[in-house]
Coordinates of C-alpha atoms and ligand atoms in Angstrom, one line a residue:
M3 CA 18.2 7.4 11.8
K4 CA 21.6 8.7 10.7
H5 CA 23.0 5.4 9.4
I6 CA 19.8 4.3 7.7
T7 CA 20.6 4.5 4.0
C8 CA 17.9 2.4 2.4
I9 CA 14.5 0.7 3.0
E10 CA 16.3 -2.6 3.8
D11 CA 17.9 -0.9 6.8
L12 CA 14.4 0.1 8.0
R13 CA 13.3 -3.5 7.4
Q14 CA 16.1 -4.9 9.6
L15 CA 15.2 -2.5 12.4
H16 CA 11.5 -3.4 12.0
M17 CA 12.4 -7.0 12.4
R18 CA 14.3 -6.3 15.6
R19 CA 11.7 -4.0 17.2
V20 CA 8.4 -5.6 16.5
P21 CA 7.1 -9.1 17.6
K22 CA 7.7 -11.7 15.0
A23 CA 4.0 -12.4 14.3
F24 CA 3.4 -8.8 13.2
F25 CA 6.7 -8.4 11.4
D26 CA 6.0 -11.5 9.4
Y27 CA 2.4 -10.3 8.7
A28 CA 3.9 -7.3 7.0
D29 CA 6.8 -8.9 5.3
R30 CA 5.6 -12.2 3.9
G31 CA 3.2 -13.3 1.1
S32 CA 0.8 -16.0 0.1
Y33 CA 1.6 -19.7 -0.6
T34 CA 5.0 -20.1 -2.2
E35 CA 5.6 -16.3 -2.4
Q36 CA 6.3 -16.7 -6.1
T37 CA 4.5 -13.4 -6.9
L38 CA 6.0 -11.6 -4.0
R39 CA 9.4 -12.4 -5.4
A40 CA 8.4 -11.7 -9.0
N41 CA 7.3 -8.2 -8.0
R42 CA 10.9 -7.4 -6.9
A43 CA 12.8 -9.4 -9.4
D44 CA 10.9 -8.0 -12.4
L45 CA 11.5 -4.4 -11.2
E46 CA 15.2 -5.0 -10.6
A47 CA 15.6 -6.4 -14.1
I48 CA 14.7 -3.1 -15.6
R49 CA 17.8 -1.1 -16.4
F50 CA 18.3 2.6 -16.9
R51 CA 19.9 4.5 -19.7
Q52 CA 22.8 6.6 -18.2
R53 CA 22.8 10.1 -19.8
I54 CA 25.5 12.7 -19.3
L55 CA 26.1 16.4 -19.7
V56 CA 22.4 17.3 -19.5
D57 CA 21.7 20.3 -17.2
V58 CA 19.9 18.6 -14.3
S59 CA 20.3 21.4 -11.8
K60 CA 16.6 22.2 -11.7
R61 CA 15.1 18.8 -10.9
D62 CA 11.5 19.0 -9.7
L63 CA 9.7 15.9 -8.3
S64 CA 6.3 17.6 -7.8
T65 CA 3.3 16.3 -9.6
T66 CA -0.5 16.0 -9.3
I67 CA -2.3 12.9 -7.9
L68 CA -6.0 12.7 -8.7
G69 CA -5.8 16.4 -9.5
E70 CA -4.2 17.5 -6.2
P71 CA -0.7 18.7 -5.9
A72 CA 1.8 16.2 -4.5
S73 CA 5.5 16.7 -3.7
L74 CA 6.4 13.5 -5.4
P75 CA 4.5 10.7 -7.3
L76 CA 4.1 8.5 -4.2
I77 CA 1.1 7.4 -2.0
L78 CA 1.1 5.4 1.2
A79 CA -0.9 2.3 0.3
P80 CA -3.7 1.0 2.6
V81 CA -2.0 -1.4 5.1
G82 CA -4.1 -3.2 7.7
L83 CA -3.1 -3.3 11.4
L84 CA -0.6 -0.4 11.3
G85 CA -1.4 0.2 14.9
M86 CA 0.1 -3.3 15.7
Q87 CA 3.4 -2.3 14.1
H88 CA 3.5 0.8 16.3
G89 CA 1.0 2.3 18.8
D90 CA -1.3 4.7 16.9
G91 CA 0.5 3.7 13.7
E92 CA -2.2 5.0 11.4
I93 CA -2.1 8.5 12.9
L94 CA 1.7 8.6 12.8
A95 CA 1.9 7.4 9.2
C96 CA -0.8 9.8 8.1
R97 CA 1.1 12.7 9.8
A98 CA 4.4 11.7 8.1
A99 CA 2.7 11.5 4.7
Q100 CA 1.0 14.9 5.1
A101 CA 4.2 16.5 6.3
A102 CA 5.9 15.1 3.2
G103 CA 3.1 16.4 0.9
I104 CA 1.8 13.0 -0.3
P105 CA -1.5 11.1 0.2
F106 CA -2.1 8.5 3.0
T107 CA -4.7 5.8 2.6
L108 CA -6.4 4.5 5.7
S109 CA -7.3 0.7 5.5
T110 CA -10.7 -0.6 6.5
M111 CA -8.7 -3.0 8.6
S112 CA -6.9 -0.3 10.6
I113 CA -6.5 -0.2 14.3
C114 CA -7.2 3.6 14.6
S115 CA -10.7 4.4 13.3
I116 CA -11.5 6.9 10.5
E117 CA -12.6 9.3 13.2
D118 CA -9.4 8.8 15.3
V119 CA -7.3 9.7 12.3
A120 CA -9.5 12.6 11.2
A121 CA -9.3 14.2 14.7
S122 CA -5.5 13.9 14.7
V123 CA -4.4 15.3 11.4
D124 CA -4.9 18.6 9.5
K125 CA -5.6 17.5 6.0
P126 CA -7.9 15.0 4.3
F127 CA -6.7 11.5 3.7
W128 CA -7.9 8.6 1.5
F129 CA -10.0 5.8 2.8
Q130 CA -9.8 2.2 1.5
L131 CA -12.9 0.0 1.4
Y132 CA -13.3 -3.7 1.7
V133 CA -16.8 -4.8 1.0
M134 CA -18.5 -7.0 3.6
K135 CA -21.7 -8.9 3.4
D136 CA -23.5 -6.5 5.7
R137 CA -24.3 -3.7 3.2
G138 CA -25.9 -1.5 5.9
F139 CA -22.5 -1.5 7.6
I140 CA -20.7 -0.7 4.3
K141 CA -23.1 2.2 3.5
A142 CA -22.5 3.6 7.0
L143 CA -18.8 3.2 6.6
I144 CA -18.8 5.2 3.4
E145 CA -20.9 7.8 5.2
R146 CA -18.3 7.9 7.9
A147 CA -15.6 8.5 5.3
I148 CA -17.7 11.3 3.8
A149 CA -18.2 12.9 7.2
A150 CA -14.5 12.7 7.9
K151 CA -13.9 14.5 4.5
C152 CA -11.8 11.8 3.0
S153 CA -10.6 13.0 -0.4
A154 CA -10.7 9.6 -2.2
L155 CA -12.2 6.2 -1.8
V156 CA -10.0 3.3 -2.8
L157 CA -12.1 0.2 -3.4
T158 CA -10.0 -2.9 -3.1
V159 CA -11.2 -5.5 -5.6
D160 CA -8.6 -8.3 -5.2
L161 CA -9.6 -9.7 -1.8
Q162 CA -13.0 -11.4 -2.1
V163 CA -11.3 -14.6 -1.2
I164 CA -8.2 -14.4 1.0
G165 CA -4.9 -15.8 -0.2
Q166 CA -3.4 -18.1 2.5
R167 CA -0.3 -16.8 4.1
H168 CA 1.4 -19.8 5.6
Q169 CA 3.5 -17.8 8.0
D170 CA 0.5 -16.1 9.6
I171 CA -1.0 -19.5 10.4
K172 CA 2.3 -20.8 11.8
N173 CA 2.7 -17.7 13.9
G174 CA -0.9 -17.9 15.2
M175 CA -1.4 -14.3 14.1
T176 CA -4.4 -13.0 16.0
V177 CA -5.8 -9.6 16.9
P178 CA -5.5 -8.7 19.7
P179 CA -2.4 -10.9 20.3
E180 CA -3.1 -14.3 21.8
W181 CA -0.6 -15.3 24.5
S182 CA 1.6 -18.4 24.3
L183 CA 4.9 -19.0 26.0
S184 CA 7.0 -18.4 22.9
K185 CA 5.1 -15.2 22.2
L186 CA 5.7 -14.1 25.8
F187 CA 9.5 -14.5 25.3
D188 CA 9.3 -12.7 22.0
F189 CA 7.2 -9.8 23.4
A190 CA 9.5 -9.6 26.5
T191 CA 12.4 -8.7 24.2
K192 CA 10.4 -5.8 22.6
P193 CA 9.6 -3.4 25.5
A194 CA 9.5 -0.3 23.4
W195 CA 6.9 -1.8 21.1
I196 CA 4.8 -3.0 24.1
S197 CA 4.8 0.5 25.7
G198 CA 3.9 2.1 22.4
V199 CA 1.0 -0.2 21.7
L200 CA -0.2 0.1 25.3
R201 CA -0.2 3.9 25.0
G202 CA -2.0 3.8 21.7
K203 CA -5.7 4.5 21.5
R204 CA -6.8 1.0 20.5
R205 CA -5.7 -2.6 20.1
T206 CA -8.3 -3.9 17.8
F207 CA -10.1 -2.9 14.6
G208 CA -11.3 0.7 15.1
N209 CA -13.5 0.9 12.1
L210 CA -15.4 -2.3 12.9
M211 CA -15.6 -2.5 16.7
G212 CA -19.1 -1.6 17.9
H213 CA -20.3 -1.1 14.3
L214 CA -20.2 -4.7 12.9
K215 CA -21.5 -7.9 14.5
G216 CA -18.9 -10.4 15.6
T217 CA -16.0 -7.9 16.0
D218 CA -15.6 -8.1 19.7
D219 CA -13.4 -11.0 19.3
I220 CA -11.6 -11.2 16.0
T221 CA -9.0 -13.8 16.7
A222 CA -7.9 -15.6 13.6
L223 CA -8.0 -12.8 11.1
S224 CA -8.1 -14.8 7.9
S225 CA -11.0 -17.1 9.1
W226 CA -12.9 -14.0 10.3
I227 CA -12.4 -12.3 6.9
S228 CA -13.6 -15.4 5.1
T229 CA -16.9 -15.3 6.9
Q230 CA -17.5 -11.5 6.7
F231 CA -16.1 -10.5 3.3
D232 CA -18.5 -10.7 0.4
T233 CA -17.4 -13.3 -2.1
S234 CA -20.3 -12.3 -4.4
L235 CA -18.8 -8.8 -5.0
N236 CA -19.1 -7.9 -8.7
W237 CA -19.3 -4.9 -11.1
K238 CA -22.9 -4.2 -10.1
D239 CA -21.7 -3.5 -6.6
V240 CA -19.1 -1.1 -7.9
E241 CA -22.1 0.8 -9.5
W242 CA -23.8 0.8 -6.1
I243 CA -20.7 2.2 -4.4
R244 CA -20.3 4.8 -7.2
S245 CA -23.8 5.9 -6.5
I246 CA -23.3 6.6 -2.8
W247 CA -19.7 7.9 -2.8
P248 CA -19.7 11.3 -4.4
G249 CA -16.0 11.9 -4.5
K250 CA -13.0 10.4 -6.4
L251 CA -13.0 6.7 -6.7
V252 CA -10.0 4.5 -7.2
L253 CA -10.2 0.7 -8.0
K254 CA -7.2 -1.1 -6.5
G255 CA -6.1 -4.6 -7.5
I256 CA -6.3 -4.6 -11.3
L257 CA -3.9 -7.1 -13.0
D258 CA -5.7 -7.8 -16.3
V259 CA -6.4 -5.8 -19.4
E260 CA -10.0 -7.1 -19.7
D261 CA -10.7 -6.0 -16.1
A262 CA -9.0 -2.6 -16.8
N263 CA -11.3 -2.1 -19.7
E264 CA -14.3 -2.8 -17.4
A265 CA -12.8 -0.5 -14.8
A266 CA -12.6 2.3 -17.3
K267 CA -16.4 2.1 -17.7
S268 CA -17.1 2.1 -14.0
G269 CA -17.0 5.8 -13.3
A270 CA -13.8 5.4 -11.3
Q271 CA -11.2 8.1 -11.9
A272 CA -8.2 5.8 -11.3
L273 CA -7.0 2.3 -11.0
V274 CA -4.1 0.7 -9.2
V275 CA -2.3 -2.0 -11.0
S276 CA -1.7 -4.3 -8.1
N277 CA -1.5 -7.9 -6.9
H278 CA -1.8 -6.9 -3.3
G279 CA 1.9 -7.1 -2.8
G280 CA 2.0 -10.8 -3.6
R281 CA -0.3 -11.6 -0.7
Q282 CA -3.3 -12.8 -2.8
L283 CA -3.1 -15.0 -5.9
D284 CA 0.3 -16.7 -5.8
G285 CA 1.5 -17.4 -9.3
A286 CA -0.1 -14.2 -10.7
L287 CA 1.9 -11.9 -12.9
S288 CA 4.1 -9.3 -11.3
S289 CA 2.5 -5.9 -11.3
I290 CA 5.3 -4.4 -13.4
E291 CA 5.0 -7.1 -16.1
I292 CA 1.4 -6.2 -16.9
L293 CA 1.6 -2.4 -16.3
P294 CA 2.5 -1.4 -19.9
E295 CA -0.5 -3.3 -21.4
I296 CA -2.9 -1.7 -18.9
V297 CA -1.5 1.7 -19.6
E298 CA -1.8 1.1 -23.3
A299 CA -5.5 -0.1 -22.9
V300 CA -6.9 2.5 -20.6
G301 CA -4.2 5.1 -19.7
S302 CA -5.9 7.8 -21.8
Q303 CA -9.2 7.3 -19.9
M304 CA -8.1 6.8 -16.3
E305 CA -5.2 7.7 -14.0
I306 CA -3.0 4.7 -13.7
M307 CA -1.4 4.0 -10.3
F308 CA 1.0 1.2 -9.5
D309 CA 2.1 -0.9 -6.6
G310 CA 4.0 -4.1 -5.8
G311 CA 7.6 -4.4 -4.9
I312 CA 8.5 -0.7 -4.7
R313 CA 11.5 -0.4 -2.3
S314 CA 13.4 2.6 -3.8
G315 CA 13.2 5.7 -5.9
Q316 CA 14.7 3.7 -8.7
D317 CA 11.6 1.4 -8.6
V318 CA 9.3 4.4 -8.7
M319 CA 11.2 5.7 -11.7
R320 CA 10.8 2.3 -13.4
A321 CA 7.1 2.2 -12.9
L322 CA 6.7 5.8 -14.2
A323 CA 8.9 5.0 -17.2
L324 CA 6.4 2.2 -18.1
G325 CA 3.4 4.6 -17.8
A326 CA 2.3 4.8 -14.2
K327 CA 1.4 8.3 -13.0
S328 CA 2.2 7.5 -9.3
C329 CA 3.1 4.6 -7.1
M330 CA 1.8 3.3 -3.8
I331 CA 4.2 1.8 -1.3
G332 CA 3.0 -0.8 1.3
R333 CA 5.9 -2.6 3.0
A334 CA 8.4 0.2 2.4
F335 CA 6.6 2.5 4.8
A336 CA 5.3 -0.2 7.1
H337 CA 9.0 -1.1 7.7
G338 CA 9.7 2.6 8.5
L339 CA 6.8 2.6 11.0
G340 CA 7.9 -0.5 12.7
A341 CA 11.5 0.8 12.8
G342 CA 10.8 4.2 14.2
G343 CA 7.2 5.4 14.2
E344 CA 6.4 8.7 12.5
A345 CA 10.1 9.5 12.0
G346 CA 10.6 6.1 10.4
V347 CA 7.8 6.7 7.9
A348 CA 9.2 10.1 7.2
K349 CA 12.6 8.5 6.6
A350 CA 11.2 5.9 4.2
I351 CA 9.5 8.7 2.2
D352 CA 12.7 10.7 2.3
L353 CA 14.9 7.9 1.1
I354 CA 12.6 7.2 -1.9
R355 CA 12.4 11.0 -2.7
N356 CA 16.2 11.3 -2.7
E357 CA 16.8 8.1 -4.7
L358 CA 14.2 9.3 -7.3
S359 CA 15.9 12.7 -7.5
V360 CA 19.4 11.2 -8.0
T361 CA 18.1 8.7 -10.6
M362 CA 16.4 11.5 -12.5
G363 CA 19.7 13.4 -12.4
L364 CA 21.7 10.5 -13.7
T365 CA 19.2 9.7 -16.5
G366 CA 19.1 13.3 -17.6
V367 CA 15.6 14.2 -16.5
N368 CA 14.3 17.3 -14.7
T369 CA 10.6 16.7 -14.3
I370 CA 8.2 13.9 -13.5
A371 CA 6.3 14.6 -16.8
E372 CA 9.5 13.9 -18.8
I373 CA 9.9 10.4 -17.4
D374 CA 9.0 7.8 -20.1
E375 CA 10.4 4.8 -21.8
R376 CA 13.3 6.8 -23.1
V377 CA 15.0 6.6 -19.6
L378 CA 15.2 2.8 -20.0
A379 CA 18.1 1.0 -21.5
D380 CA 16.3 -2.0 -22.9
S381 CA 13.1 -0.5 -24.2
P382 CA 12.8 -0.1 -28.0
R383 CA 12.4 3.6 -27.7
G384 CA 15.0 3.9 -24.9
H385 CA 18.1 2.6 -26.6
N386 CA 19.4 4.7 -29.4
A387 CA 22.7 2.9 -29.9
R388 CA 21.8 -0.7 -30.3
Ligands
FNR421 C1 -1.5 -4.7 2.6 N1 -2.3 -4.4 1.5 C2 -3.6 -4.0 1.7 N2 -4.4 -3.5 0.7 C3 -5.6 -3.0 0.9 O1 -6.3 -2.6 0.0 N3 -6.1 -3.1 2.2 C4 -5.4 -3.5 3.3 O2 -5.9 -3.5 4.4 C5 -4.1 -4.0 3.0 N4 -3.4 -4.5 4.1 C6 -2.1 -4.8 3.9 C7 -1.3 -5.2 4.9 C8 0.1 -5.4 4.7 C9 0.9 -5.8 5.9 C10 0.6 -5.3 3.5 C11 2.1 -5.5 3.2 C12 -0.1 -5.0 2.4 C13 -1.7 -4.3 0.2 C14 -1.1 -2.9 -0.1 O3 -2.1 -1.9 -0.1 C15 -0.3 -2.8 -1.3 O4 -1.1 -3.2 -2.4 C16 1.0 -3.7 -1.3 O5 1.6 -3.6 0.0 C17 2.0 -3.2 -2.3 O6 3.1 -4.0 -2.3 P1 4.5 -3.6 -1.5 O7 4.7 -2.1 -1.7 O8 4.2 -4.0 -0.1 O9 5.5 -4.4 -2.2

């Protein structure tokens, strides 16, 4: 991993090492991918204020996330099918996160189950919940997360209806993979991926198999989701989940101030400003565009987390400057996993850690708590010369 200098390098390796259908599943977005692009473009447009001759010799990236110490303000976001990017992907990513001192979030749609991951790591991890129509199953799933000592429940609220991702349809993205001649050629050029996946514990959805009807054969993922996921989900259900989950609750997928105000009344400790990485409502605002308004509305009542487009430590700095307390990364670590398993995820975290440290140094900041709008060149409070 010596010549890997940025997340894009990991992305290129991921593309070479993993079959196209799974790489595209991670990399692409919904419909025209307008929101996917806006997440990146709007972050990149935020410029820093270069400061000099400030003693930055004691930079410290540590912080707390949901009251727990973390070595930097970063969380591995819930990402489905990690075990299809690399055999046992969820376990490897969780180990890399824990070794780096940051939280890992296991998706409902993971390949390794809650129990598989809990048995393979030392510390608690977070669990992400998608709510399906079968409420008995959901209650049991929450109870499994409690039994596994998960330290937070992340309720994803932006996927009642699934955003169409054209490329998944074109690639015939199925789980487990469906064979076609072109896929066979593609897979034949990725022997390391095949042997990793074959050595992995599972090749289908670990949290669902044997627990939920109709999971023996989930072929077309999006059509399965559209029959199982509960489109009637509403704030009353959040109350129900709040009543059965005793621990910390995070609402993920808030992109609107009115919804944020509602979230603040829900009993959740935190929310994630997110558009699901441009995979759901195409044409929605970028996450960074709405972040300041949500911070202004509910930042004093809830912990505000952010995701969407983070590919570097500079991006983390931008979101923190606009009021986020921590950031989730999805693709940035999924690329690391596809590129090099546990070491690849560790590399992704390390790259972001170092970039954040350098950016703090060059903007004259020593601690995470000090980062605010003053580090930005174009914010009214940030620019003292114009
Ligand atoms: C996701 N995301 C996601 N979110 C969630 O709550 N449950 C899930 O199972 C998934 N699955 C998933 C798969 C893949 C391949 C991606 C890329 C994303 C969304 C994820 O948690 C996060 O919101 C975005 O990834 C953030 O955007 P970036 O960091 O990928 O730009």
